[in-house]
């Protein structure tokens, strides 16, 4: 683990806090697929007890983020391409429903904020700033889910995203895909402007499926199994 990683306050972290810390390390690629999770290092970084660290690792194993093997301990689990396919199929359905409900329920201020974020992402494409695009994209999708009123779906999608989150800033936001994603957003925005929930749902489904198609074409070096879909 890097010396520059953020630490938790040394006050005896709970299992939930330790789990959140490890999850964030995976999302930010400070911990990568296949990397061993050394309990002593986690205790030192978080201030948690060995018991709490093990409890946190067991919870993360239940989420599919960590693999625990007898005599080998815990490590960050790699996602197979089949798992990624299933994750994106679930996301397409869930986020599609949220796009439809956002169209039905969002007020004028929420719509204008969403449209503004989409405009900012288009400027990121023009300026070639993928990191900013990624942050705005996460905010844009989260806003659609929150303002649709589907907070349970939002939480499910966040959990679904975590096993493949390590791809986001390193591969997903390449130049060509930035343009494609921004174009997809424009189609979704136009459906919302037209107050057409069915078109918004279809456009969101297509957007998520386009993301899957991009990931399918990634080189196997990004920790995926190379099994065909």
mmCIF file of C-alpha atoms in Angstrom:
data_model
loop_
_atom_site.group_PDB
_atom_site.id
_atom_site.type_symbol
_atom_site.label_atom_id
_atom_site.label_comp_id
_atom_site.label_asym_id
_atom_site.label_seq_id
_atom_site.Cartn_x
_atom_site.Cartn_y
_atom_site.Cartn_z
ATOM 1 C CA UNK A 1 0.000 0.000 0.000
ATOM 2 C CA UNK A 2 1.244 3.506 -0.863
ATOM 3 C CA UNK A 3 2.464 5.819 1.877
ATOM 4 C CA UNK A 4 0.221 8.506 0.383
ATOM 5 C CA UNK A 5 -3.046 6.671 1.015
ATOM 6 C CA UNK A 6 -5.602 8.434 3.226
ATOM 7 C CA UNK A 7 -5.839 7.029 6.727
ATOM 8 C CA UNK A 8 -8.820 6.647 9.001
ATOM 9 C CA UNK A 9 -8.728 8.463 12.350
ATOM 10 C CA UNK A 10 -6.917 6.255 14.816
ATOM 11 C CA UNK A 11 -9.909 5.772 17.153
ATOM 12 C CA UNK A 12 -10.636 2.093 16.747
ATOM 13 C CA UNK A 13 -12.453 1.970 13.425
ATOM 14 C CA UNK A 14 -15.594 -0.140 13.121
ATOM 15 C CA UNK A 15 -15.922 -3.004 10.649
ATOM 16 C CA UNK A 16 -18.196 -0.819 8.506
ATOM 17 C CA UNK A 17 -15.628 2.008 8.416
ATOM 18 C CA UNK A 18 -12.837 -0.401 7.559
ATOM 19 C CA UNK A 19 -14.981 -1.930 4.829
ATOM 20 C CA UNK A 20 -15.695 1.513 3.365
ATOM 21 C CA UNK A 21 -11.983 2.331 3.468
ATOM 22 C CA UNK A 22 -10.994 -0.854 1.621
ATOM 23 C CA UNK A 23 -13.825 -0.371 -0.890
ATOM 24 C CA UNK A 24 -12.587 3.145 -1.645
ATOM 25 C CA UNK A 25 -9.022 1.864 -2.084
ATOM 26 C CA UNK A 26 -10.319 -0.580 -4.697
ATOM 27 C CA UNK A 27 -12.370 2.090 -6.450
ATOM 28 C CA UNK A 28 -9.380 4.437 -6.637
ATOM 29 C CA UNK A 29 -7.047 1.621 -7.799
ATOM 30 C CA UNK A 30 -4.803 1.864 -4.767
ATOM 31 C CA UNK A 31 -5.727 -1.800 -4.395
ATOM 32 C CA UNK A 32 -5.918 -3.753 -7.649
ATOM 33 C CA UNK A 33 -7.397 -7.140 -8.658
ATOM 34 C CA UNK A 34 -5.284 -10.007 -7.376
ATOM 35 C CA UNK A 35 -3.513 -7.925 -4.727
ATOM 36 C CA UNK A 36 -3.258 -9.481 -1.270
ATOM 37 C CA UNK A 37 -4.937 -7.674 1.596
ATOM 38 C CA UNK A 38 -2.499 -7.895 4.488
ATOM 39 C CA UNK A 39 -4.300 -7.634 7.808
ATOM 40 C CA UNK A 40 -1.363 -6.002 9.599
ATOM 41 C CA UNK A 41 -1.210 -3.254 6.968
ATOM 42 C CA UNK A 42 -4.956 -2.619 7.176
ATOM 43 C CA UNK A 43 -4.819 -2.472 10.977
ATOM 44 C CA UNK A 44 -1.981 0.063 10.767
ATOM 45 C CA UNK A 45 -3.800 2.186 8.186
ATOM 46 C CA UNK A 46 -7.237 2.149 9.827
ATOM 47 C CA UNK A 47 -6.599 1.726 13.518
ATOM 48 C CA UNK A 48 -9.056 -1.166 13.605
ATOM 49 C CA UNK A 49 -8.606 -4.368 15.562
ATOM 50 C CA UNK A 50 -7.756 -7.672 13.882
ATOM 51 C CA UNK A 51 -11.289 -8.879 14.655
ATOM 52 C CA UNK A 52 -12.864 -5.812 12.981
ATOM 53 C CA UNK A 53 -10.581 -6.118 9.949
ATOM 54 C CA UNK A 54 -11.559 -9.753 9.479
ATOM 55 C CA UNK A 55 -15.225 -8.863 9.864
ATOM 56 C CA UNK A 56 -14.839 -6.159 7.224
ATOM 57 C CA UNK A 57 -13.114 -8.556 4.824
ATOM 58 C CA UNK A 58 -15.891 -11.105 5.274
ATOM 59 C CA UNK A 59 -18.481 -8.433 4.442
ATOM 60 C CA UNK A 60 -16.544 -7.457 1.325
ATOM 61 C CA UNK A 61 -16.332 -11.100 0.329
ATOM 62 C CA UNK A 62 -20.133 -11.188 0.511
ATOM 63 C CA UNK A 63 -20.229 -8.183 -1.854
ATOM 64 C CA UNK A 64 -17.972 -9.959 -4.325
ATOM 65 C CA UNK A 65 -15.067 -7.544 -3.874
ATOM 66 C CA UNK A 66 -12.723 -9.790 -1.931
ATOM 67 C CA UNK A 67 -11.692 -13.436 -2.130
ATOM 68 C CA UNK A 68 -10.719 -15.214 1.097
ATOM 69 C CA UNK A 69 -8.771 -18.468 0.702
ATOM 70 C CA UNK A 70 -7.646 -20.851 3.395
ATOM 71 C CA UNK A 71 -3.911 -20.496 4.154
ATOM 72 C CA UNK A 72 -3.628 -17.609 1.646
ATOM 73 C CA UNK A 73 -5.797 -14.970 3.249
ATOM 74 C CA UNK A 74 -7.741 -12.241 1.466
ATOM 75 C CA UNK A 75 -7.125 -10.600 -1.880
ATOM 76 C CA UNK A 76 -8.952 -8.212 -4.214
ATOM 77 C CA UNK A 77 -11.125 -10.304 -6.502
ATOM 78 C CA UNK A 78 -10.948 -9.997 -10.268
ATOM 79 C CA UNK A 79 -14.239 -9.827 -12.149
ATOM 80 C CA UNK A 80 -14.773 -12.183 -15.070
ATOM 81 C CA UNK A 81 -16.184 -10.792 -18.286
ATOM 82 C CA UNK A 82 -19.336 -12.852 -17.712
ATOM 83 C CA UNK A 83 -19.840 -11.080 -14.384
ATOM 84 C CA UNK A 84 -19.323 -7.720 -16.081
ATOM 85 C CA UNK A 85 -21.919 -8.644 -18.696
ATOM 86 C CA UNK A 86 -24.447 -9.511 -15.999
ATOM 87 C CA UNK A 87 -23.658 -6.329 -14.051
ATOM 88 C CA UNK A 88 -24.251 -4.159 -17.101
ATOM 89 C CA UNK A 89 -27.458 -5.957 -18.043
ATOM 90 C CA UNK A 90 -28.765 -5.307 -14.529
ATOM 91 C CA UNK A 91 -27.617 -1.686 -14.655
ATOM 92 C CA UNK A 92 -29.282 -1.136 -18.033
ATOM 93 C CA UNK A 93 -32.624 -2.297 -16.648
ATOM 94 C CA UNK A 94 -32.358 -0.441 -13.334
ATOM 95 C CA UNK A 95 -31.026 2.845 -14.672
ATOM 96 C CA UNK A 96 -33.525 2.711 -17.516
ATOM 97 C CA UNK A 97 -36.349 2.630 -14.984
ATOM 98 C CA UNK A 98 -34.796 5.580 -13.157
ATOM 99 C CA UNK A 99 -34.520 7.628 -16.356
ATOM 100 C CA UNK A 100 -38.204 7.042 -17.026
ATOM 101 C CA UNK A 101 -39.179 8.000 -13.469
ATOM 102 C CA UNK A 102 -36.919 11.068 -13.539
ATOM 103 C CA UNK A 103 -38.776 12.209 -16.656
ATOM 104 C CA UNK A 104 -42.102 11.788 -14.850
ATOM 105 C CA UNK A 105 -41.124 13.245 -11.457
ATOM 106 C CA UNK A 106 -38.219 15.710 -11.709
ATOM 107 C CA UNK A 107 -39.031 19.380 -11.210
ATOM 108 C CA UNK A 108 -37.780 22.242 -13.364
ATOM 109 C CA UNK A 109 -34.746 22.990 -11.171
ATOM 110 C CA UNK A 110 -33.651 19.346 -11.134
ATOM 111 C CA UNK A 111 -33.998 19.089 -14.898
ATOM 112 C CA UNK A 112 -32.010 22.254 -15.480
ATOM 113 C CA UNK A 113 -29.249 21.039 -13.162
ATOM 114 C CA UNK A 114 -29.091 17.707 -15.011
ATOM 115 C CA UNK A 115 -28.945 19.464 -18.382
ATOM 116 C CA UNK A 116 -26.205 21.731 -17.057
ATOM 117 C CA UNK A 117 -24.087 18.773 -15.970
ATOM 118 C CA UNK A 118 -24.507 17.228 -19.428
ATOM 119 C CA UNK A 119 -23.261 20.492 -20.939
ATOM 120 C CA UNK A 120 -20.231 20.471 -18.649
ATOM 121 C CA UNK A 121 -19.415 16.923 -19.786
ATOM 122 C CA UNK A 122 -19.532 18.027 -23.419
ATOM 123 C CA UNK A 123 -16.992 20.726 -22.596
ATOM 124 C CA UNK A 124 -14.800 18.098 -20.938
ATOM 125 C CA UNK A 125 -14.819 16.158 -24.209
ATOM 126 C CA UNK A 126 -13.746 19.273 -26.116
ATOM 127 C CA UNK A 127 -10.992 20.059 -23.591
ATOM 128 C CA UNK A 128 -9.809 16.456 -23.224
ATOM 129 C CA UNK A 129 -10.258 16.215 -19.443
ATOM 130 C CA UNK A 130 -11.377 12.633 -18.735
ATOM 131 C CA UNK A 131 -10.983 12.879 -14.955
ATOM 132 C CA UNK A 132 -13.455 15.755 -14.763
ATOM 133 C CA UNK A 133 -15.761 13.945 -17.172
ATOM 134 C CA UNK A 134 -15.706 10.877 -14.938
ATOM 135 C CA UNK A 135 -16.650 12.820 -11.821
ATOM 136 C CA UNK A 136 -19.434 14.666 -13.638
ATOM 137 C CA UNK A 137 -20.685 11.438 -15.167
ATOM 138 C CA UNK A 138 -20.999 9.805 -11.753
ATOM 139 C CA UNK A 139 -22.847 12.877 -10.479
ATOM 140 C CA UNK A 140 -25.164 12.870 -13.519
ATOM 141 C CA UNK A 141 -26.155 9.226 -13.158
ATOM 142 C CA UNK A 142 -26.563 9.564 -9.383
ATOM 143 C CA UNK A 143 -28.819 12.593 -9.821
ATOM 144 C CA UNK A 144 -31.101 10.726 -12.216
ATOM 145 C CA UNK A 145 -31.466 7.906 -9.703
ATOM 146 C CA UNK A 146 -31.947 10.167 -6.681
ATOM 147 C CA UNK A 147 -34.435 12.538 -8.310
ATOM 148 C CA UNK A 148 -36.391 9.603 -9.717
ATOM 149 C CA UNK A 149 -37.141 8.631 -6.115
ATOM 150 C CA UNK A 150 -35.562 5.200 -6.573
ATOM 151 C CA UNK A 151 -33.023 5.306 -3.757
ATOM 152 C CA UNK A 152 -33.014 1.521 -3.357
ATOM 153 C CA UNK A 153 -32.074 1.194 -7.027
ATOM 154 C CA UNK A 154 -29.353 3.833 -6.530
ATOM 155 C CA UNK A 155 -27.810 1.790 -3.720
ATOM 156 C CA UNK A 156 -28.026 -1.414 -5.768
ATOM 157 C CA UNK A 157 -26.309 0.219 -8.746
ATOM 158 C CA UNK A 158 -23.517 1.553 -6.541
ATOM 159 C CA UNK A 159 -22.858 -1.959 -5.265
ATOM 160 C CA UNK A 160 -23.015 -3.391 -8.770
ATOM 161 C CA UNK A 161 -20.506 -0.856 -10.044
ATOM 162 C CA UNK A 162 -17.809 -1.509 -7.480
ATOM 163 C CA UNK A 163 -16.313 -4.743 -8.927
ATOM 164 C CA UNK A 164 -15.537 -2.968 -12.221
ATOM 165 C CA UNK A 165 -14.928 0.530 -10.860
ATOM 166 C CA UNK A 166 -11.147 0.115 -11.200
ATOM 167 C CA UNK A 167 -11.564 0.385 -14.982
ATOM 168 C CA UNK A 168 -13.235 3.759 -14.972
ATOM 169 C CA UNK A 169 -10.456 6.328 -14.942
ATOM 170 C CA UNK A 170 -7.793 4.135 -16.526
ATOM 171 C CA UNK A 171 -9.678 2.796 -19.538
ATOM 172 C CA UNK A 172 -13.347 3.680 -19.708
ATOM 173 C CA UNK A 173 -12.903 7.377 -20.344
ATOM 174 C CA UNK A 174 -10.703 7.211 -23.411
ATOM 175 C CA UNK A 175 -11.218 9.903 -26.035
ATOM 176 C CA UNK A 176 -13.447 7.968 -28.417
ATOM 177 C CA UNK A 177 -15.625 6.667 -25.634
ATOM 178 C CA UNK A 178 -15.968 10.135 -24.117
ATOM 179 C CA UNK A 179 -17.520 11.338 -27.369
ATOM 180 C CA UNK A 180 -19.812 8.320 -27.562
ATOM 181 C CA UNK A 181 -20.952 8.705 -23.942
ATOM 182 C CA UNK A 182 -21.612 12.432 -24.409
ATOM 183 C CA UNK A 183 -23.682 11.665 -27.519
ATOM 184 C CA UNK A 184 -25.689 9.104 -25.534
ATOM 185 C CA UNK A 185 -26.313 11.685 -22.819
ATOM 186 C CA UNK A 186 -27.658 14.106 -25.418
ATOM 187 C CA UNK A 187 -30.212 11.536 -26.560
ATOM 188 C CA UNK A 188 -31.321 10.944 -22.962
ATOM 189 C CA UNK A 189 -31.540 14.678 -22.292
ATOM 190 C CA UNK A 190 -33.671 15.238 -25.393
ATOM 191 C CA UNK A 191 -36.071 12.480 -24.319
ATOM 192 C CA UNK A 192 -36.399 14.121 -20.886
ATOM 193 C CA UNK A 193 -36.946 17.545 -22.464
ATOM 194 C CA UNK A 194 -39.716 15.991 -24.588
ATOM 195 C CA UNK A 195 -41.296 14.499 -21.432
ATOM 196 C CA UNK A 196 -41.106 11.043 -23.011
ATOM 197 C CA UNK A 197 -40.345 8.526 -20.227
ATOM 198 C CA UNK A 198 -40.359 5.547 -22.596
ATOM 199 C CA UNK A 199 -37.781 7.167 -24.882
ATOM 200 C CA UNK A 200 -35.680 8.175 -21.852
ATOM 201 C CA UNK A 201 -35.711 4.600 -20.567
ATOM 202 C CA UNK A 202 -34.750 3.192 -23.971
ATOM 203 C CA UNK A 203 -31.959 5.755 -24.390
ATOM 204 C CA UNK A 204 -30.531 5.023 -20.934
ATOM 205 C CA UNK A 205 -30.607 1.283 -21.594
ATOM 206 C CA UNK A 206 -28.778 1.830 -24.877
ATOM 207 C CA UNK A 207 -26.214 4.055 -23.134
ATOM 208 C CA UNK A 208 -25.360 1.426 -20.506
ATOM 209 C CA UNK A 209 -25.252 -1.318 -23.146
ATOM 210 C CA UNK A 210 -22.856 0.808 -25.194
ATOM 211 C CA UNK A 211 -20.594 0.911 -22.145
ATOM 212 C CA UNK A 212 -20.639 -2.870 -22.005
ATOM 213 C CA UNK A 213 -19.753 -3.095 -25.693
ATOM 214 C CA UNK A 214 -16.736 -0.890 -25.060
ATOM 215 C CA UNK A 215 -15.602 -3.042 -22.149
ATOM 216 C CA UNK A 216 -16.002 -6.203 -24.221
ATOM 217 C CA UNK A 217 -13.399 -4.841 -26.603
ATOM 218 C CA UNK A 218 -10.832 -4.038 -23.951
ATOM 219 C CA UNK A 219 -7.560 -5.896 -23.970
ATOM 220 C CA UNK A 220 -7.426 -8.827 -21.537
ATOM 221 C CA UNK A 221 -4.580 -7.058 -19.720
ATOM 222 C CA UNK A 222 -7.188 -5.198 -17.664
ATOM 223 C CA UNK A 223 -7.649 -8.163 -15.344
ATOM 224 C CA UNK A 224 -10.601 -9.749 -17.120
ATOM 225 C CA UNK A 225 -10.958 -13.364 -18.094
ATOM 226 C CA UNK A 226 -10.966 -13.665 -21.870
ATOM 227 C CA UNK A 227 -13.946 -15.986 -22.113
ATOM 228 C CA UNK A 228 -16.350 -15.091 -24.921
ATOM 229 C CA UNK A 229 -19.788 -13.705 -24.228
#
